Coordinates of C-alpha atoms in Angstrom, one line a residue:
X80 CA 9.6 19.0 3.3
X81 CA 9.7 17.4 6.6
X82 CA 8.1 19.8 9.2
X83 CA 9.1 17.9 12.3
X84 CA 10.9 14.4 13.6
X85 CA 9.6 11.8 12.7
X86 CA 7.9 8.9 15.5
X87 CA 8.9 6.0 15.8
X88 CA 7.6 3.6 18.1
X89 CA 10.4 1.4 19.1
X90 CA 13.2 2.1 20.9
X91 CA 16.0 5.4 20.0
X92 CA 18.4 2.9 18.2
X93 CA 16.9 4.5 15.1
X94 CA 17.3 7.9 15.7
X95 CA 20.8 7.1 17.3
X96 CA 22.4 4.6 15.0
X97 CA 20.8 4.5 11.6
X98 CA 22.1 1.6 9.6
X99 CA 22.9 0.5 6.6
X100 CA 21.9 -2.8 4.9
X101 CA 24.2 -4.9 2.9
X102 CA 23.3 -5.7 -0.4
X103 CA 23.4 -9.5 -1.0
X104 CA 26.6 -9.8 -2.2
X105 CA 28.2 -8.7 1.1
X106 CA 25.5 -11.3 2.9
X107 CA 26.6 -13.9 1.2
X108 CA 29.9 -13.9 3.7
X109 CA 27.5 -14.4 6.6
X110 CA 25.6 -17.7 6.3
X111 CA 25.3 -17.3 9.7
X112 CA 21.2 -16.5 9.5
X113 CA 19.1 -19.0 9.9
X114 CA 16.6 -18.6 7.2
X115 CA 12.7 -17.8 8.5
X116 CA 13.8 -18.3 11.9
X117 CA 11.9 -15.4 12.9
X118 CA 12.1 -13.8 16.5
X119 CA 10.5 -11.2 18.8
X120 CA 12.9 -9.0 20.8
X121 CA 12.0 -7.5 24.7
X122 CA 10.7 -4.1 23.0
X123 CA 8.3 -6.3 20.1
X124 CA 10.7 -6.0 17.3
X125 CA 10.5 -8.7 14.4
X126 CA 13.9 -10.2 13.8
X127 CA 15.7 -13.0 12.6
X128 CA 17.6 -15.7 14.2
X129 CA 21.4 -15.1 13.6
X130 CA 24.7 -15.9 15.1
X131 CA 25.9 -12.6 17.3
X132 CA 28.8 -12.0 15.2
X133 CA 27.1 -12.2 11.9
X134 CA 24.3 -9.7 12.9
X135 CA 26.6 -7.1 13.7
X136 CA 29.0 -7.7 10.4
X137 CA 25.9 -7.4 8.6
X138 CA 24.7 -3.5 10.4
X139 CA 22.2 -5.7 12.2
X140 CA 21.4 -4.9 16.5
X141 CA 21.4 -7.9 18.6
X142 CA 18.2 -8.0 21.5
X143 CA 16.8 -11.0 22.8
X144 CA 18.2 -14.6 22.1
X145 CA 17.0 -17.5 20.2
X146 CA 17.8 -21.3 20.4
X147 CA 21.8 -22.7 20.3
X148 CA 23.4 -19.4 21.6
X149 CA 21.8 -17.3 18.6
X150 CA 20.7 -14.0 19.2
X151 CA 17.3 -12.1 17.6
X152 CA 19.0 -9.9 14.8
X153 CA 16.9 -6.8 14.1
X154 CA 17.9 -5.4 10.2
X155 CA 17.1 -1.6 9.7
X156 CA 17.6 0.3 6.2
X157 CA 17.6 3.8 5.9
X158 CA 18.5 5.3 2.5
X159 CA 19.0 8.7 1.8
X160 CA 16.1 8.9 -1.1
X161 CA 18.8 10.1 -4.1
X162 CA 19.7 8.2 -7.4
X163 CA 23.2 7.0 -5.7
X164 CA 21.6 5.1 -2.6
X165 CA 20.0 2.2 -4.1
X166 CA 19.3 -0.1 -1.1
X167 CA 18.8 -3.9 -1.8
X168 CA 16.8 -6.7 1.1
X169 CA 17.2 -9.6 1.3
X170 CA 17.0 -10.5 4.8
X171 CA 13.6 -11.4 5.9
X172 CA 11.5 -9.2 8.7
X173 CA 13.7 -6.0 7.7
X174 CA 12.6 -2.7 8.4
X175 CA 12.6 0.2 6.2
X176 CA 13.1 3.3 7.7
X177 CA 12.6 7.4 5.8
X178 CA 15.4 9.4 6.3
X179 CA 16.0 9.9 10.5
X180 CA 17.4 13.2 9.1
X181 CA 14.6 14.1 6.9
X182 CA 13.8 14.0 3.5
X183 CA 15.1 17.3 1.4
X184 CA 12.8 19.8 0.1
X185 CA 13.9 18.4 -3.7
X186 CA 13.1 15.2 -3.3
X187 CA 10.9 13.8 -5.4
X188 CA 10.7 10.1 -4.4
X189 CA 12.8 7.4 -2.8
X190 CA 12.5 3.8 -3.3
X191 CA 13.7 -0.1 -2.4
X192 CA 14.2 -3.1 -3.6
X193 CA 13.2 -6.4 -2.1
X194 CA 15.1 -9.1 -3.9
X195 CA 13.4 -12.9 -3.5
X196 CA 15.9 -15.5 -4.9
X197 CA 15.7 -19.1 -3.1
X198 CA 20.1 -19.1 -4.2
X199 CA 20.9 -16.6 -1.9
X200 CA 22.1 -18.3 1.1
X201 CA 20.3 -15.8 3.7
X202 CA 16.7 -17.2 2.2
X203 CA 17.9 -20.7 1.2
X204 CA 13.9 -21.3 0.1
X205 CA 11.5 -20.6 -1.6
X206 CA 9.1 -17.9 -1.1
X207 CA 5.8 -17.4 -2.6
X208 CA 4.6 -13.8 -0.8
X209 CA 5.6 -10.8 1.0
X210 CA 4.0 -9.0 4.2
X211 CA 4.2 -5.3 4.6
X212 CA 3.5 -3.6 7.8
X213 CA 2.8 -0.5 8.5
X214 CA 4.9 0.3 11.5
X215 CA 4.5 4.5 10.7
X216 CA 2.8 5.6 7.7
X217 CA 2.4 9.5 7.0
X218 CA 2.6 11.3 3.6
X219 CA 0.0 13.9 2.0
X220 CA -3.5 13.5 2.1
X221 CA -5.6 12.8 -1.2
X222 CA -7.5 15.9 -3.5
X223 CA -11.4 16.5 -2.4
X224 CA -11.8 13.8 -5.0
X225 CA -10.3 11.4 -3.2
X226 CA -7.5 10.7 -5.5
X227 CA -3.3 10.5 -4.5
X228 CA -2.3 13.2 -6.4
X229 CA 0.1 14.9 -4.4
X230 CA 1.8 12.0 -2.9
X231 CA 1.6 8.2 -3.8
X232 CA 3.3 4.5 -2.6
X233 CA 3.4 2.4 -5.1
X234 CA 4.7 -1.2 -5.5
X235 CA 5.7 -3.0 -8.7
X236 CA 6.5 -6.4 -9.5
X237 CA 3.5 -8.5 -7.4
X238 CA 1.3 -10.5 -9.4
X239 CA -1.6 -9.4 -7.7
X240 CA -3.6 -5.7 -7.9
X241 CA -1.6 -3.7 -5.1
X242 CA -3.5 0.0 -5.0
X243 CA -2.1 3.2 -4.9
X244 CA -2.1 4.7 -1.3
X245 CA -1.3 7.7 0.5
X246 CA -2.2 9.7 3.9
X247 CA -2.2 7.6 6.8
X248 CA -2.1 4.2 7.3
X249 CA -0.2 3.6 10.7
X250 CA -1.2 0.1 11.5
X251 CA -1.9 -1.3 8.2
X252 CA -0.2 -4.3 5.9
X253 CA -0.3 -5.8 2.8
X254 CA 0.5 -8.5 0.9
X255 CA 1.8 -9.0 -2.2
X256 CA 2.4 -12.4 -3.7
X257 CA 5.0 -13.5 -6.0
X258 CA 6.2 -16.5 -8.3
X259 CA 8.0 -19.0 -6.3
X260 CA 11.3 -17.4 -6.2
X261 CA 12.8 -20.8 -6.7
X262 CA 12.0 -21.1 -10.5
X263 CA 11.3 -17.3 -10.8
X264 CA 13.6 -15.1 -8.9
X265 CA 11.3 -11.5 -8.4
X266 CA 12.4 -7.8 -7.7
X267 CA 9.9 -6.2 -5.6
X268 CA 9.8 -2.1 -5.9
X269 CA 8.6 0.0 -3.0
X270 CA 8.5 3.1 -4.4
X271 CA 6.9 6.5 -2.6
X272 CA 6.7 9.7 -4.6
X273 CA 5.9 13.2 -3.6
X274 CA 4.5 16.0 -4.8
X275 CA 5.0 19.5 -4.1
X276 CA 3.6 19.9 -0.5
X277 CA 5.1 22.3 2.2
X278 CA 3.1 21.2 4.8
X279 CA 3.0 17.6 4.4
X280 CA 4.8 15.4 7.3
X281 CA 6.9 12.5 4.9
X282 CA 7.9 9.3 7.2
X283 CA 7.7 5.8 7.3
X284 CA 8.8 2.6 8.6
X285 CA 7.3 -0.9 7.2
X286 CA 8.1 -4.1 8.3
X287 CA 9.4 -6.4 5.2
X288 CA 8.2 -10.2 5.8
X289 CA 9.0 -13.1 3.5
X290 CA 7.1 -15.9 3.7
X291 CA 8.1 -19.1 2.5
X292 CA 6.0 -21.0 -0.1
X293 CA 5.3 -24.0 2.3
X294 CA 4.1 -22.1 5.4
X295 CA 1.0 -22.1 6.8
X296 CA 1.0 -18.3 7.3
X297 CA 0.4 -17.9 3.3
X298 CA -2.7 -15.5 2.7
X299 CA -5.5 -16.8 0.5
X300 CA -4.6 -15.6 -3.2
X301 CA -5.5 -12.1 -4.2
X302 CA -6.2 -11.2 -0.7
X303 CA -4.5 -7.8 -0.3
X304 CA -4.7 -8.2 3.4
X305 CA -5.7 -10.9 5.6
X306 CA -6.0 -11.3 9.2
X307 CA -5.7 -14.7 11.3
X308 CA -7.0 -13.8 14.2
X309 CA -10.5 -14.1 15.7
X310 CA -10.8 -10.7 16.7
X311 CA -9.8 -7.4 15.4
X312 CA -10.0 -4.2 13.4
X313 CA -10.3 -3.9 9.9
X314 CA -10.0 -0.1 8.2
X315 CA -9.8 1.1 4.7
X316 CA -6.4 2.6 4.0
X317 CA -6.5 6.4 5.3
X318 CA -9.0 5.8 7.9
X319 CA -8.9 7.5 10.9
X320 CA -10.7 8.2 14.3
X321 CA -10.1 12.2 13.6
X322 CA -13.2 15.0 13.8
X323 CA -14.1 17.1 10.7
X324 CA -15.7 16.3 7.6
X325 CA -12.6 15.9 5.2
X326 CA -12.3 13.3 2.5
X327 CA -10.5 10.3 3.7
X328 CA -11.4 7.6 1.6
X329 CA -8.7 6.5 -1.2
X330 CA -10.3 6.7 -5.1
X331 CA -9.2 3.6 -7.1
X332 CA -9.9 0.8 -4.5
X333 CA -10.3 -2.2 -5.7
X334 CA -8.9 -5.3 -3.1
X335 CA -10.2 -8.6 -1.2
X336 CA -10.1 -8.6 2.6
X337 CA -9.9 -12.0 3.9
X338 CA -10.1 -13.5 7.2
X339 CA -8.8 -16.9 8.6
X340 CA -11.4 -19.5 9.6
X341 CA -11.1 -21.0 13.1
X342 CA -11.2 -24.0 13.8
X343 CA -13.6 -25.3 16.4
X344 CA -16.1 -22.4 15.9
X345 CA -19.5 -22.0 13.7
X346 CA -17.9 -20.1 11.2
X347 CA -20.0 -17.2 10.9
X348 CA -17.9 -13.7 10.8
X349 CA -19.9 -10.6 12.0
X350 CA -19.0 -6.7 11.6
X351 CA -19.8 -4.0 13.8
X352 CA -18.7 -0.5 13.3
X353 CA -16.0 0.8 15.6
X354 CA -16.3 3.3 18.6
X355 CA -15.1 6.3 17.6
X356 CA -13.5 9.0 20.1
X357 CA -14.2 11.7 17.9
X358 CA -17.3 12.9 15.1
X359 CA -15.9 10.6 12.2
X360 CA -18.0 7.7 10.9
X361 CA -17.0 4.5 11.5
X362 CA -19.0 3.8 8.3
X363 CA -19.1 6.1 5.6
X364 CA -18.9 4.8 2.0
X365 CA -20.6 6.6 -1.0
X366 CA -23.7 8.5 0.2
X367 CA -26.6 6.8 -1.0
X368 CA -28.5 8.2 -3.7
X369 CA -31.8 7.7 -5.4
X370 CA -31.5 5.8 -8.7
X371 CA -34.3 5.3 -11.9
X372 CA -36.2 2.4 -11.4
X373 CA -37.0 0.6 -15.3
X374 CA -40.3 0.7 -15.7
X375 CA -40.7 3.6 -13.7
X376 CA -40.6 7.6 -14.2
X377 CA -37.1 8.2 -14.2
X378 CA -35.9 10.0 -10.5
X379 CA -33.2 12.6 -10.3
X380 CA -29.9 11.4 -8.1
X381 CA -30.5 12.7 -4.9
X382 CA -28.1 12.0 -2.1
X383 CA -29.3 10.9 0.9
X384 CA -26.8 10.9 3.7
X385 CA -26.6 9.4 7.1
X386 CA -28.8 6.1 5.7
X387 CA -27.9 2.4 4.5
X388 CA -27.9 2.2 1.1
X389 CA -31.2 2.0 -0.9
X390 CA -31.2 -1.1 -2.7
X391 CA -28.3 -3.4 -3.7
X392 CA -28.2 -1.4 -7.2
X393 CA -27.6 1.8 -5.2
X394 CA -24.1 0.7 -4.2
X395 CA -22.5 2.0 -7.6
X396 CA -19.6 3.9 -6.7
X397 CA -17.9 2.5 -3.9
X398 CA -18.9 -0.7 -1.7
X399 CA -18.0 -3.0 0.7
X400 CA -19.4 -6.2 -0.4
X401 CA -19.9 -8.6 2.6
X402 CA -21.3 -11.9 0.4
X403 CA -24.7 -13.2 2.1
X404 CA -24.9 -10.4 4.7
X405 CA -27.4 -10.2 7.2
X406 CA -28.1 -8.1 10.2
X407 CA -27.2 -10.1 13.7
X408 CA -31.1 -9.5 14.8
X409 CA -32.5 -11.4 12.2
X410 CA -31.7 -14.8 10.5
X411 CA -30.7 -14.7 7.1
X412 CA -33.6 -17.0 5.9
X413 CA -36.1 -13.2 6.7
X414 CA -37.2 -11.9 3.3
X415 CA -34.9 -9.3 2.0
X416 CA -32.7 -9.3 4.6
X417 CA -29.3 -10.7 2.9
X418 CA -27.3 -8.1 1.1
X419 CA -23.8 -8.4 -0.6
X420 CA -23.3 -4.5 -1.3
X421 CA -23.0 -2.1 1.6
X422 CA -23.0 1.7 0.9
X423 CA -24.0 5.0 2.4
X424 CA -23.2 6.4 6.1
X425 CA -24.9 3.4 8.3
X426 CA -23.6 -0.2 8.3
X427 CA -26.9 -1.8 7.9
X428 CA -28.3 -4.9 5.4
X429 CA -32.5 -3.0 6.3
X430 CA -32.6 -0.2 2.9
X431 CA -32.5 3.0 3.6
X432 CA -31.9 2.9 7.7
X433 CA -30.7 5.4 9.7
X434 CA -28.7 3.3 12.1
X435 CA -26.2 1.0 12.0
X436 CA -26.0 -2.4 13.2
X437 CA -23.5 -5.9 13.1
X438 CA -23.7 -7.5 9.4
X439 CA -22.6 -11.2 9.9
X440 CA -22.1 -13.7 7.3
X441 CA -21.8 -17.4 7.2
X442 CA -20.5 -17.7 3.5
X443 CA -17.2 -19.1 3.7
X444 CA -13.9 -18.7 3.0
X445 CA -14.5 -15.3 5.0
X446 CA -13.6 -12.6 2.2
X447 CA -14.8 -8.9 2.2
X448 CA -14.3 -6.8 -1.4
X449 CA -13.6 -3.3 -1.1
X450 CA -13.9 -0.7 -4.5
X451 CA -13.8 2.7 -4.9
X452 CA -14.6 4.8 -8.3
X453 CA -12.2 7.3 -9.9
X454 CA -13.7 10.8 -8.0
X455 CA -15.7 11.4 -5.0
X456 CA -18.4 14.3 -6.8
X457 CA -18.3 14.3 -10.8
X458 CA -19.3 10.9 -11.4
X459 CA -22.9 10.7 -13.3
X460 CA -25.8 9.6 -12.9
X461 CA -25.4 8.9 -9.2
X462 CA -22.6 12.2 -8.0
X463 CA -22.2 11.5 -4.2
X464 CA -22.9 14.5 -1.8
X465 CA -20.7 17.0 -2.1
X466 CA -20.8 18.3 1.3
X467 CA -20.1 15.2 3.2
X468 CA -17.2 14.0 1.6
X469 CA -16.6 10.3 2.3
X470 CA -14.4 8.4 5.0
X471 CA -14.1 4.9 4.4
X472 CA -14.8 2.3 7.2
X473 CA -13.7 0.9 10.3
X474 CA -15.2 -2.0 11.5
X475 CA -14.4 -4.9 14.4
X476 CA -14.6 -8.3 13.8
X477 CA -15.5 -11.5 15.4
X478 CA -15.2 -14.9 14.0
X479 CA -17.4 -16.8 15.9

């Protein structure tokens, strides 16, 4: 049950006049879209280029203009989450919006579908991936294990690994690739379901992109995200700048981050861990723990928090690998100072440190792997600390 209005960041068309989308029958009246043309209106909307008449047969909102008297259509759909409103996309940069009303205490989950086919006349090409942004993101937090049991977003029908997700991910994206929808039309399912939660605070908006198979704004393959850019933030999903010592970090993890290479610089990306306002870590990612050593007297798994992790073997729950990582200070031609797998509570390539530091890396294409296990404390031999309960990451990023 919602607990209060939802935010939403724009403008109050959406709480004024929610609309409905058509389904792409009723599109196919309005060629009138130009396909991919997309636009940015006055309040930094995503739209699409559209004749004014067109937009508003079609529940669209003209604002801002585009080349030869067109105007900058912005598409919103907001379904009621039951069985009988099904809601169909097919426009590109549409927004899905929850319920400005709320979602109903017996709701159990409320879904869309994104249809790619290269026939219909509003897409007229093919297209190869999808972008989702998180505009607003906010349903239930995970267990103390770290695992979405209460409530989950799911999406079916990519071709490549799309995680589970749940908490908060305001500023996030993903995307999902597809066959080219030119020989292999594809139905995309977003799908969030909840759990019984009176407390929880359900809304959403996400930006729907399609991107054709020929641009040059195609992610890498099997990158979940990927960020063009030279500078930014990167954050695990449910990461946020927020005191306390609760479990943040998502169980099941398993995606590439990728990162554009710039022409014109030396190609080396480097990681620092963000300032934070509050007492989370920017950097907290399995507490290390002492491992047996072959050869050796075997050691009991003891966590040891607010360190870098051990030894590259020590990294066996959940990681960040940076491939070839080195600390800033030092070249990575030093003696033990390149590390792929990057654990623990410091951001650090030195074992066992007790700060953290910026990791760069010069192995190119720029591409950062992110797993988590199954459970945050039950896992054996090496059980992270119970007590500490981990966050995920947040780092900035330079390519440079």
């Amino acid at each position: 049950m919602i607990t209060e209005a939802p935010r939403f960041p724009f403008n109050p068309y959406y709480t004024l006049m929610p609309v409905r989308y058509p389904t792409a029958v009723s599109t196919r009246t309005n060629p009138a879209f130009v396909p991919f043309a997309s636009c940015t209106t006055p309040n930094k909307e995503m739209g699409i280029c559209a004749e004014s008449g067109a937009c508003i047969r079609s529940g669209g909102r003209a604002s801002g203009t585009c080349d030869l008297g067109r105007v900058c259509c912005v598409n919103v759909v907001s379904n009621t989450c039951d069985d009988e409103d099904r809601q169909v996309v097919t426009l590109d940069n549409t927004y899905w919006l929850s319920p400005t009303t709320g979602l109903s205490s017996t709701t159990s989950s409320c879904s869309l579908t994104v249809k790619l086919d290269a026939t219909l006349p509003e897409q007229g090409k093919a297209v190869c991936q999808v972008r989702l942004t998180f505009v607003l993101f906010t349903i239930a937090q995970p267990n103390a294990e770290s695992v979405c049991n209460t409530d989950t977003f799911d999406v079916a029908g990519a071709s490549n690994k799309i995680p589970t997700i749940c908490g908060d991910n305001e500023g996030q994206h993903m995307y999902l690739n597809v066959p080219s929808s030119d020989t292999s039309p594809t139905d995309l399912q977003l799908s969030f379901n909840f759990g019984t939660n009176s407390n929880s605070i359900r809304a959403w908006n996400i930006l729907i992109s399609m991107i054709p198979c020929d641009s040059v704004n195609l992610a890498p393959l099997d990158c979940l995200q990927y960020f063009t850019a030279r500078t930014g933030t990167v954050r695990s999903f449910n990461w946020r700048d927020v005191a306390g010592t609760r479990t943040r970090q998502l169980a099941n993890q398993d995606y590439s981050i990728c990162f554009k290479t710039m022409p014109g610089f030396t190609k080396t990306l480097c990681l620092t861990p963000c300032t934070v306002t509050s007492t989370q870590m920017p950097f907290s990612i399995s507490v290390a723990s002492t491992i047996a050593v072959a050869g050796r007297v075997p050691v009991p798994a003891v966590p040891t928090p607010n360190q870098s992790q051990l030894a590259p073997l020590n990294c066996n729950n959940d990681y960040l690998v940076i491939p070839g990582g080195y600390n800033s200070a030092k070249p990575p031609s030093v003696d033990n100072m390149a590390y792929d797998r990057y654990c623990g509570e410091r951001l650090n390539a030195l074992p066992g440190n007790v700060a953290s530091t910026t990791v760069c890396t010069t192995a190119t294409p720029f591409r950062l792997l992110f797993r988590t296990n199954g459970d945050e404390t039950t896992t054996t031999p090496t059980p992270d600390s119970r007590t500490n309960g981990n966050r995920g990451f947040c780092l900035t990023f330079r390519n440079q």
